[in-house]
């Protein structure tokens, strides 16, 4: 029998398989599950357990920003450039979101 806490998590958690690598994308703000206003700007963490990832990636997601507000040199997903697979996975839930890696080098 599955515990009710496993069926309805208290914190947002997603298991990800990104180009063959398993990882956990999670948030620490429980409001992200129940309040749509919390989805405007929030933080998520990603950990894969791979050797090359020495620390949890701390991402800032902004779902209401616009591409013209950022400098063109800061957009890693502009035409002709590779976009990190993790960003593409996040955008399946929040299309058009701006993702900041907060000093961590984006990994593909």
Short mmCIF file of C-alpha atoms in Angstrom, two decimals:
data_model
loop_
_atom_site.label_atom_id
_atom_site.label_comp_id
_atom_site.label_asym_id
_atom_site.label_seq_id
_atom_site.Cartn_x
_atom_site.Cartn_y
_atom_site.Cartn_z
CA UNK A 1 0.00 0.00 0.00
CA UNK A 2 1.28 3.45 -0.96
CA UNK A 3 1.51 6.06 1.76
CA UNK A 4 -0.69 9.17 1.21
CA UNK A 5 2.46 11.31 1.47
CA UNK A 6 3.89 9.53 -1.58
CA UNK A 7 0.74 10.10 -3.62
CA UNK A 8 0.53 13.79 -2.69
CA UNK A 9 4.02 15.14 -2.04
CA UNK A 10 4.51 18.07 0.33
CA UNK A 11 7.21 19.56 -1.86
CA UNK A 12 7.41 19.64 -5.67
CA UNK A 13 9.61 16.78 -6.90
CA UNK A 14 10.20 15.48 -10.42
CA UNK A 15 12.31 12.51 -11.43
CA UNK A 16 14.04 13.30 -14.72
CA UNK A 17 15.73 11.25 -17.38
CA UNK A 18 17.67 13.80 -19.38
CA UNK A 19 19.79 12.37 -22.24
CA UNK A 20 20.06 9.04 -20.45
CA UNK A 21 20.97 10.51 -17.08
CA UNK A 22 18.68 10.24 -14.12
CA UNK A 23 18.26 13.17 -11.78
CA UNK A 24 15.94 14.83 -9.31
CA UNK A 25 14.47 18.28 -9.89
CA UNK A 26 12.91 19.62 -6.72
CA UNK A 27 11.70 22.76 -5.01
CA UNK A 28 11.68 23.68 -1.35
CA UNK A 29 8.59 25.91 -1.50
CA UNK A 30 5.43 23.89 -0.90
CA UNK A 31 3.31 26.79 -2.26
CA UNK A 32 4.44 25.79 -5.75
CA UNK A 33 2.02 22.84 -5.52
CA UNK A 34 -1.04 24.74 -4.41
CA UNK A 35 -0.83 28.45 -5.30
CA UNK A 36 -0.65 29.43 -8.96
CA UNK A 37 0.83 32.81 -8.00
CA UNK A 38 3.90 31.02 -6.61
CA UNK A 39 4.68 29.95 -10.18
CA UNK A 40 5.64 33.47 -11.24
CA UNK A 41 9.21 33.32 -9.93
CA UNK A 42 10.64 30.46 -7.90
CA UNK A 43 13.72 28.34 -7.29
CA UNK A 44 14.34 24.72 -8.22
CA UNK A 45 17.30 22.48 -7.48
CA UNK A 46 18.68 19.71 -9.69
CA UNK A 47 20.90 16.86 -8.61
CA UNK A 48 21.99 13.94 -10.75
CA UNK A 49 24.67 12.25 -8.65
CA UNK A 50 27.09 12.23 -11.58
CA UNK A 51 30.82 12.67 -10.93
CA UNK A 52 30.98 15.92 -12.88
CA UNK A 53 28.21 17.48 -10.76
CA UNK A 54 29.94 18.40 -7.52
CA UNK A 55 27.04 20.38 -6.07
CA UNK A 56 23.29 20.76 -6.53
CA UNK A 57 22.41 23.15 -9.36
CA UNK A 58 20.31 26.02 -7.99
CA UNK A 59 18.02 27.37 -10.72
CA UNK A 60 15.80 30.46 -10.70
CA UNK A 61 12.71 30.13 -12.88
CA UNK A 62 10.78 33.20 -14.02
CA UNK A 63 7.61 32.37 -15.93
CA UNK A 64 6.55 35.95 -16.65
CA UNK A 65 9.70 37.46 -18.09
CA UNK A 66 10.03 38.19 -21.79
CA UNK A 67 12.88 37.33 -24.11
CA UNK A 68 13.34 41.00 -25.08
CA UNK A 69 14.05 41.95 -21.45
CA UNK A 70 17.31 39.98 -21.47
CA UNK A 71 20.45 40.90 -23.32
CA UNK A 72 20.75 38.77 -26.49
CA UNK A 73 24.15 37.45 -25.37
CA UNK A 74 22.58 35.97 -22.23
CA UNK A 75 20.06 33.73 -23.99
CA UNK A 76 21.65 30.26 -24.37
CA UNK A 77 18.63 28.98 -26.34
CA UNK A 78 18.69 31.53 -29.13
CA UNK A 79 18.66 30.15 -32.70
CA UNK A 80 21.92 28.47 -33.64
CA UNK A 81 22.95 27.71 -30.06
CA UNK A 82 22.55 24.58 -28.00
CA UNK A 83 20.03 24.69 -25.17
CA UNK A 84 20.67 22.65 -22.01
CA UNK A 85 18.38 19.60 -21.89
CA UNK A 86 17.37 20.45 -18.32
CA UNK A 87 16.04 23.83 -19.49
CA UNK A 88 14.07 22.13 -22.24
CA UNK A 89 12.59 19.72 -19.68
CA UNK A 90 11.60 22.59 -17.38
CA UNK A 91 9.94 24.38 -20.30
CA UNK A 92 7.67 21.38 -20.89
CA UNK A 93 5.92 22.47 -17.68
CA UNK A 94 6.50 26.25 -17.90
CA UNK A 95 6.70 27.18 -21.58
CA UNK A 96 8.68 30.34 -22.27
CA UNK A 97 10.21 30.49 -18.80
CA UNK A 98 13.52 32.26 -18.28
CA UNK A 99 15.98 30.07 -16.39
CA UNK A 100 18.96 31.43 -14.49
CA UNK A 101 21.68 29.00 -13.40
CA UNK A 102 22.94 31.32 -10.62
CA UNK A 103 26.63 30.98 -11.41
CA UNK A 104 26.57 27.23 -12.16
CA UNK A 105 27.78 26.26 -15.62
CA UNK A 106 24.82 24.84 -17.55
CA UNK A 107 25.35 21.21 -18.44
CA UNK A 108 23.93 19.56 -21.52
#
